[in-house]
Amino acid sequence: MSAAAIVGQLQNGMTLGIGGWGPRRKPMALVREILRSDLSDLTIVAYGGADVGMLCAAGKVKKLVFAFVSLDAIPLEPWFRKAREAGEIEVLELDEGMFQWGLKAAAFGVPFLPTRVGLGTDLAELGGLRYVTSPYDDGEELIAVPALKLDAALLHVNRSDWRGNVQLLGPDPYYDEWFARAADRCFVSCEQLVDRMEDHFPDDAQRSILQRAFVTGVTELPGGAHPSSMPPAYGWDMKALGEYAAAAKDPGDWSAVASRFVGKDEATYLAGFGGTEAVTALPQTVF
């Protein structure tokens, strides 16, 4: 599929899960395609980074379910901050573990999963979460984390074939499989598309993060995670993220900078940052 065809499968008011976390492995090319579309009133579920910030800035988000929204070296995503401080979006804030539990509940097909995470905090009260009592002899009271059921999930991976076999090569493949399993449909962009994964990369079968039955459609978008990182292919573009964050300072007019950070199409966007060759040459982030 093309990126436009994938976004054409989405509808106003949908609940969309966006894989990756913070400034890592975000399906930014697909997010940019959403930004070029007329989609609106979305509920976004994410360990957020610039994906969330851009969608909030563009007025695409009705509700955000999140554990954090960060650019890492820039601790609080600035466009998200503007939207939240202005009261422009509904929010459900969860602890990182609670968030994962919600995705797993949806994947398992149960309405909630119990947890101790969040006890003693205001998260349950602020989020309208409920408590359950263990039916066993311990009688322990736990928080019931509701299932985060998704209409669609968007992921960016290193490799895929046309059948939806995907491989994620970096050191942090956390959570993405749970976005896919929690969703009715999952769309994947990749750095490299091949015909049959087993013929090209038979020694990397352990890098497959989920069964192809969970993947609805794939598209090849080299550099598609920019400005987030896509290890081991390339690191994040902190210069670009710094420019993006600076643009949020008052008055912070998104319409004035959208052409820079979204572009009329993906080729134009990438050309503004040196092209695919420059993006994929970004050095790996060292922690």
Coordinates of C-alpha atoms in Angstrom, one line a residue:
M1 CA 0.0 0.0 0.0
S2 CA 1.0 3.6 -0.3
A3 CA 1.0 5.9 2.8
A4 CA -2.0 7.7 1.3
A5 CA -3.9 4.5 0.8
I6 CA -3.2 3.5 4.5
V7 CA -4.5 6.9 5.7
G8 CA -7.4 6.5 3.4
Q9 CA -8.5 3.4 5.4
L10 CA -8.8 5.6 8.5
Q11 CA -11.9 7.6 9.5
N12 CA -12.7 10.6 11.7
G13 CA -13.3 9.8 15.3
M14 CA -11.1 6.6 15.3
T15 CA -8.9 5.5 18.1
L16 CA -5.4 5.2 16.8
G17 CA -2.4 3.6 18.5
I18 CA 1.0 4.9 17.5
G19 CA 4.0 2.6 18.1
G20 CA 7.5 3.5 19.2
W21 CA 8.1 5.6 22.2
G22 CA 9.3 9.2 22.7
P23 CA 11.7 10.0 19.9
R24 CA 12.3 6.4 19.0
R25 CA 10.9 4.3 16.1
K26 CA 7.9 6.5 15.5
P27 CA 6.0 6.0 12.2
M28 CA 6.4 9.7 11.5
A29 CA 5.9 9.4 7.7
L30 CA 2.4 7.9 8.3
V31 CA 1.7 10.6 11.0
R32 CA 2.7 13.3 8.4
E33 CA 0.3 11.7 5.9
I34 CA -2.5 12.0 8.6
L35 CA -1.4 15.7 9.0
R36 CA -1.9 16.2 5.2
S37 CA -5.4 14.6 5.4
D38 CA -8.7 15.9 6.6
L39 CA -8.9 13.4 9.5
S40 CA -10.1 14.9 12.8
D41 CA -11.5 14.1 16.2
L42 CA -9.0 11.3 16.8
T43 CA -8.3 9.5 20.0
I44 CA -4.5 8.9 20.1
V45 CA -3.0 6.2 22.2
A46 CA 0.8 6.5 22.5
Y47 CA 4.0 6.6 24.4
G48 CA 4.2 10.0 22.8
G49 CA 6.8 12.0 21.1
A50 CA 6.7 14.5 18.2
D51 CA 3.9 12.3 16.7
V52 CA 1.5 13.4 19.5
G53 CA 2.8 17.0 19.5
M54 CA 2.2 17.5 15.8
L55 CA -1.2 16.0 15.8
C56 CA -2.2 18.1 18.8
A57 CA -0.8 21.3 17.1
A58 CA -2.7 20.6 14.0
G59 CA -6.0 20.1 15.8
K60 CA -6.4 16.5 14.9
V61 CA -6.7 15.2 18.5
K62 CA -9.9 15.0 20.5
K63 CA -8.5 12.8 23.2
L64 CA -5.1 11.6 24.2
V65 CA -4.3 8.5 26.2
F66 CA -0.7 8.6 27.2
A67 CA 2.0 7.6 29.6
F68 CA 4.4 10.4 28.7
V69 CA 4.9 12.8 25.8
S70 CA 8.7 13.5 25.5
L71 CA 11.5 14.2 23.1
D72 CA 13.9 12.7 25.7
A73 CA 16.7 15.3 25.5
I74 CA 13.8 17.8 25.4
P75 CA 11.9 16.4 28.4
L76 CA 8.4 17.7 27.7
E77 CA 7.1 17.8 24.1
P78 CA 6.4 21.5 23.6
W79 CA 3.4 21.4 21.2
F80 CA 1.7 18.8 23.4
R81 CA 2.3 21.1 26.4
K82 CA 0.7 24.0 24.6
A83 CA -2.4 22.0 23.8
R84 CA -2.8 20.5 27.2
E85 CA -2.2 23.8 29.1
A86 CA -4.8 25.5 26.8
G87 CA -7.3 22.7 27.6
E88 CA -7.7 21.8 23.9
I89 CA -7.7 18.0 24.4
E90 CA -9.2 15.5 26.7
V91 CA -6.6 13.3 28.4
L92 CA -6.2 10.0 30.2
E93 CA -2.8 9.9 31.8
L94 CA -1.5 6.5 32.8
D95 CA 1.7 5.2 34.4
E96 CA 3.9 3.5 31.8
G97 CA 3.1 0.1 33.3
M98 CA -0.6 0.8 33.4
F99 CA -0.5 1.9 29.8
Q100 CA 1.1 -1.4 28.8
W101 CA -1.4 -3.3 30.9
G102 CA -4.2 -1.6 29.0
L103 CA -2.8 -2.6 25.6
K104 CA -2.4 -6.2 26.9
A105 CA -6.0 -6.3 28.2
A106 CA -7.2 -5.3 24.7
A107 CA -4.9 -7.9 23.1
F108 CA -6.2 -10.6 25.5
G109 CA -9.8 -9.6 24.8
V110 CA -10.6 -8.9 28.4
P111 CA -12.2 -5.6 29.7
F112 CA -9.4 -4.8 32.2
L113 CA -6.4 -6.2 33.9
P114 CA -5.8 -5.7 37.7
T115 CA -2.6 -4.0 38.9
R116 CA -1.0 -2.5 42.0
V117 CA 0.6 0.1 39.8
G118 CA -0.9 3.5 40.6
L119 CA -2.1 2.7 44.1
G120 CA -1.4 5.6 46.4
T121 CA -1.4 8.1 43.6
D122 CA -4.1 10.3 42.0
L123 CA -3.9 8.5 38.7
A124 CA -7.0 6.4 39.3
E125 CA -9.1 9.3 40.5
L126 CA -8.0 11.7 37.8
G127 CA -8.6 9.1 35.1
G128 CA -11.9 7.8 36.4
L129 CA -10.4 4.3 36.9
R130 CA -12.1 1.8 39.1
Y131 CA -10.9 -0.6 41.7
V132 CA -11.5 -4.4 42.0
T133 CA -11.2 -6.7 45.0
S134 CA -9.4 -10.0 44.6
P135 CA -11.9 -12.9 44.7
Y136 CA -9.3 -15.0 46.5
D137 CA -8.6 -15.2 50.2
D138 CA -6.2 -12.3 50.2
G139 CA -9.0 -9.9 49.3
E140 CA -6.5 -7.3 48.0
E141 CA -7.8 -4.2 46.4
L142 CA -6.3 -3.4 43.0
I143 CA -6.8 -0.9 40.2
A144 CA -8.6 -2.2 37.2
V145 CA -6.8 -0.8 34.1
P146 CA -9.3 -0.7 31.2
A147 CA -8.5 -2.3 27.9
L148 CA -7.1 0.2 25.4
K149 CA -8.9 -1.1 22.3
L150 CA -7.6 0.4 19.1
D151 CA -9.4 0.8 15.8
A152 CA -6.0 0.9 14.1
A153 CA -2.3 0.8 15.0
L154 CA 0.6 2.4 13.1
L155 CA 4.1 1.0 13.4
H156 CA 7.5 1.7 11.8
V157 CA 9.9 -1.2 11.5
N158 CA 13.2 -2.0 9.8
R159 CA 12.0 -4.7 7.4
S160 CA 8.8 -6.2 6.1
D161 CA 7.7 -8.3 3.3
W162 CA 4.4 -7.9 1.3
R163 CA 2.7 -10.6 3.5
G164 CA 3.3 -8.6 6.7
N165 CA 6.2 -10.5 8.2
V166 CA 8.1 -7.7 10.0
Q167 CA 11.5 -7.5 11.7
L168 CA 12.5 -4.9 14.2
L169 CA 16.3 -4.8 14.7
G170 CA 17.0 -2.2 17.4
P171 CA 17.7 -2.8 21.1
D172 CA 14.3 -1.5 22.3
P173 CA 11.4 -3.2 20.5
Y174 CA 9.2 -2.6 23.5
Y175 CA 5.4 -2.4 23.2
D176 CA 5.0 -2.4 19.4
E177 CA 3.6 -5.9 19.3
W178 CA 1.0 -4.9 21.9
F179 CA -0.2 -2.0 19.8
A180 CA -0.7 -4.4 16.9
R181 CA -2.4 -7.0 19.0
A182 CA -4.7 -4.4 20.6
A183 CA -5.9 -3.1 17.2
D184 CA -8.6 -4.2 14.8
R185 CA -6.1 -3.3 12.0
C186 CA -2.4 -2.6 12.0
F187 CA -0.6 -0.7 9.3
V188 CA 3.2 -0.9 9.0
S189 CA 5.8 1.4 7.3
C190 CA 9.3 0.0 6.9
E191 CA 12.8 1.0 5.9
Q192 CA 13.1 -1.9 3.5
L193 CA 10.4 -4.0 1.8
V194 CA 11.2 -7.4 0.4
D195 CA 9.1 -10.1 -1.3
R196 CA 9.7 -13.0 1.2
M197 CA 11.5 -12.4 4.4
E198 CA 12.6 -16.0 4.8
D199 CA 14.5 -15.8 1.5
H200 CA 16.3 -12.5 2.3
F201 CA 17.0 -12.7 6.1
P202 CA 16.6 -16.3 7.3
D203 CA 19.1 -15.7 10.1
D204 CA 17.0 -12.9 11.7
A205 CA 13.7 -14.8 12.3
Q206 CA 14.0 -14.0 16.0
R207 CA 13.6 -10.3 15.0
S208 CA 10.0 -10.9 14.0
I209 CA 7.9 -9.2 16.7
L210 CA 4.5 -10.5 15.8
Q211 CA 2.7 -12.9 13.4
R212 CA 1.8 -11.5 10.0
A213 CA -1.9 -12.2 10.7
F214 CA -1.9 -9.0 12.8
V215 CA -0.7 -6.9 9.9
T216 CA -3.3 -5.3 7.5
G217 CA -1.0 -3.4 5.2
V218 CA 2.6 -2.4 4.7
T219 CA 4.4 0.4 2.9
E220 CA 8.1 1.1 2.2
L221 CA 9.2 4.5 3.5
P222 CA 13.0 4.8 4.0
G223 CA 13.7 7.5 6.5
G224 CA 10.1 7.2 7.7
A225 CA 10.9 7.5 11.4
H226 CA 12.6 10.9 11.0
P227 CA 13.1 13.0 13.1
S228 CA 12.9 10.1 15.6
S229 CA 15.5 7.3 15.6
M230 CA 15.4 4.0 13.8
P231 CA 18.2 1.8 15.2
P232 CA 20.4 0.5 13.8
A233 CA 19.6 2.3 10.6
Y234 CA 19.9 5.9 12.0
G235 CA 19.7 7.9 15.1
W236 CA 17.4 10.8 16.0
D237 CA 17.8 14.2 14.5
M238 CA 18.2 16.4 17.6
K239 CA 18.9 19.4 15.4
A240 CA 15.6 19.0 13.7
L241 CA 13.8 18.3 17.0
G242 CA 15.5 21.4 18.5
E243 CA 14.2 23.5 15.6
Y244 CA 10.8 22.0 16.0
A245 CA 10.7 22.7 19.7
A246 CA 11.8 26.3 19.3
A247 CA 9.0 26.9 16.9
A248 CA 6.5 26.2 19.7
K249 CA 7.6 29.2 21.7
D250 CA 5.0 31.9 21.8
P251 CA 3.2 32.7 19.6
G252 CA 3.8 29.1 18.4
D253 CA 1.8 29.3 15.2
W254 CA 1.7 25.7 13.8
S255 CA 0.3 26.8 10.4
A256 CA 3.4 29.0 9.9
V257 CA 5.8 26.0 10.3
A258 CA 3.8 23.0 9.1
S259 CA 5.3 23.3 5.7
R260 CA 8.7 22.7 7.2
F261 CA 7.8 19.8 9.5
V262 CA 5.1 18.1 7.4
G263 CA 5.6 19.2 3.8
K264 CA 3.3 18.8 0.8
D265 CA 4.5 15.2 0.4
E266 CA 7.1 12.9 1.9
A267 CA 9.8 13.6 -0.7
T268 CA 9.5 17.3 -0.1
Y269 CA 9.7 16.9 3.7
L270 CA 12.8 14.7 3.5
A271 CA 14.5 17.0 1.0
G272 CA 14.1 19.8 3.5
F273 CA 16.4 17.8 5.9
G274 CA 19.0 16.8 3.3
G275 CA 17.1 13.9 1.7
T276 CA 16.9 10.2 2.5
E277 CA 20.7 9.8 2.3
A278 CA 21.3 12.5 4.9
V279 CA 18.5 11.2 7.2
T280 CA 19.7 7.6 7.1
A281 CA 23.3 8.8 7.8
L282 CA 22.3 10.3 11.1
P283 CA 24.7 8.9 13.8
Q284 CA 23.4 6.4 16.4
T285 CA 22.4 7.9 19.7
V286 CA 24.7 6.9 22.5
F287 CA 23.4 6.8 26.1

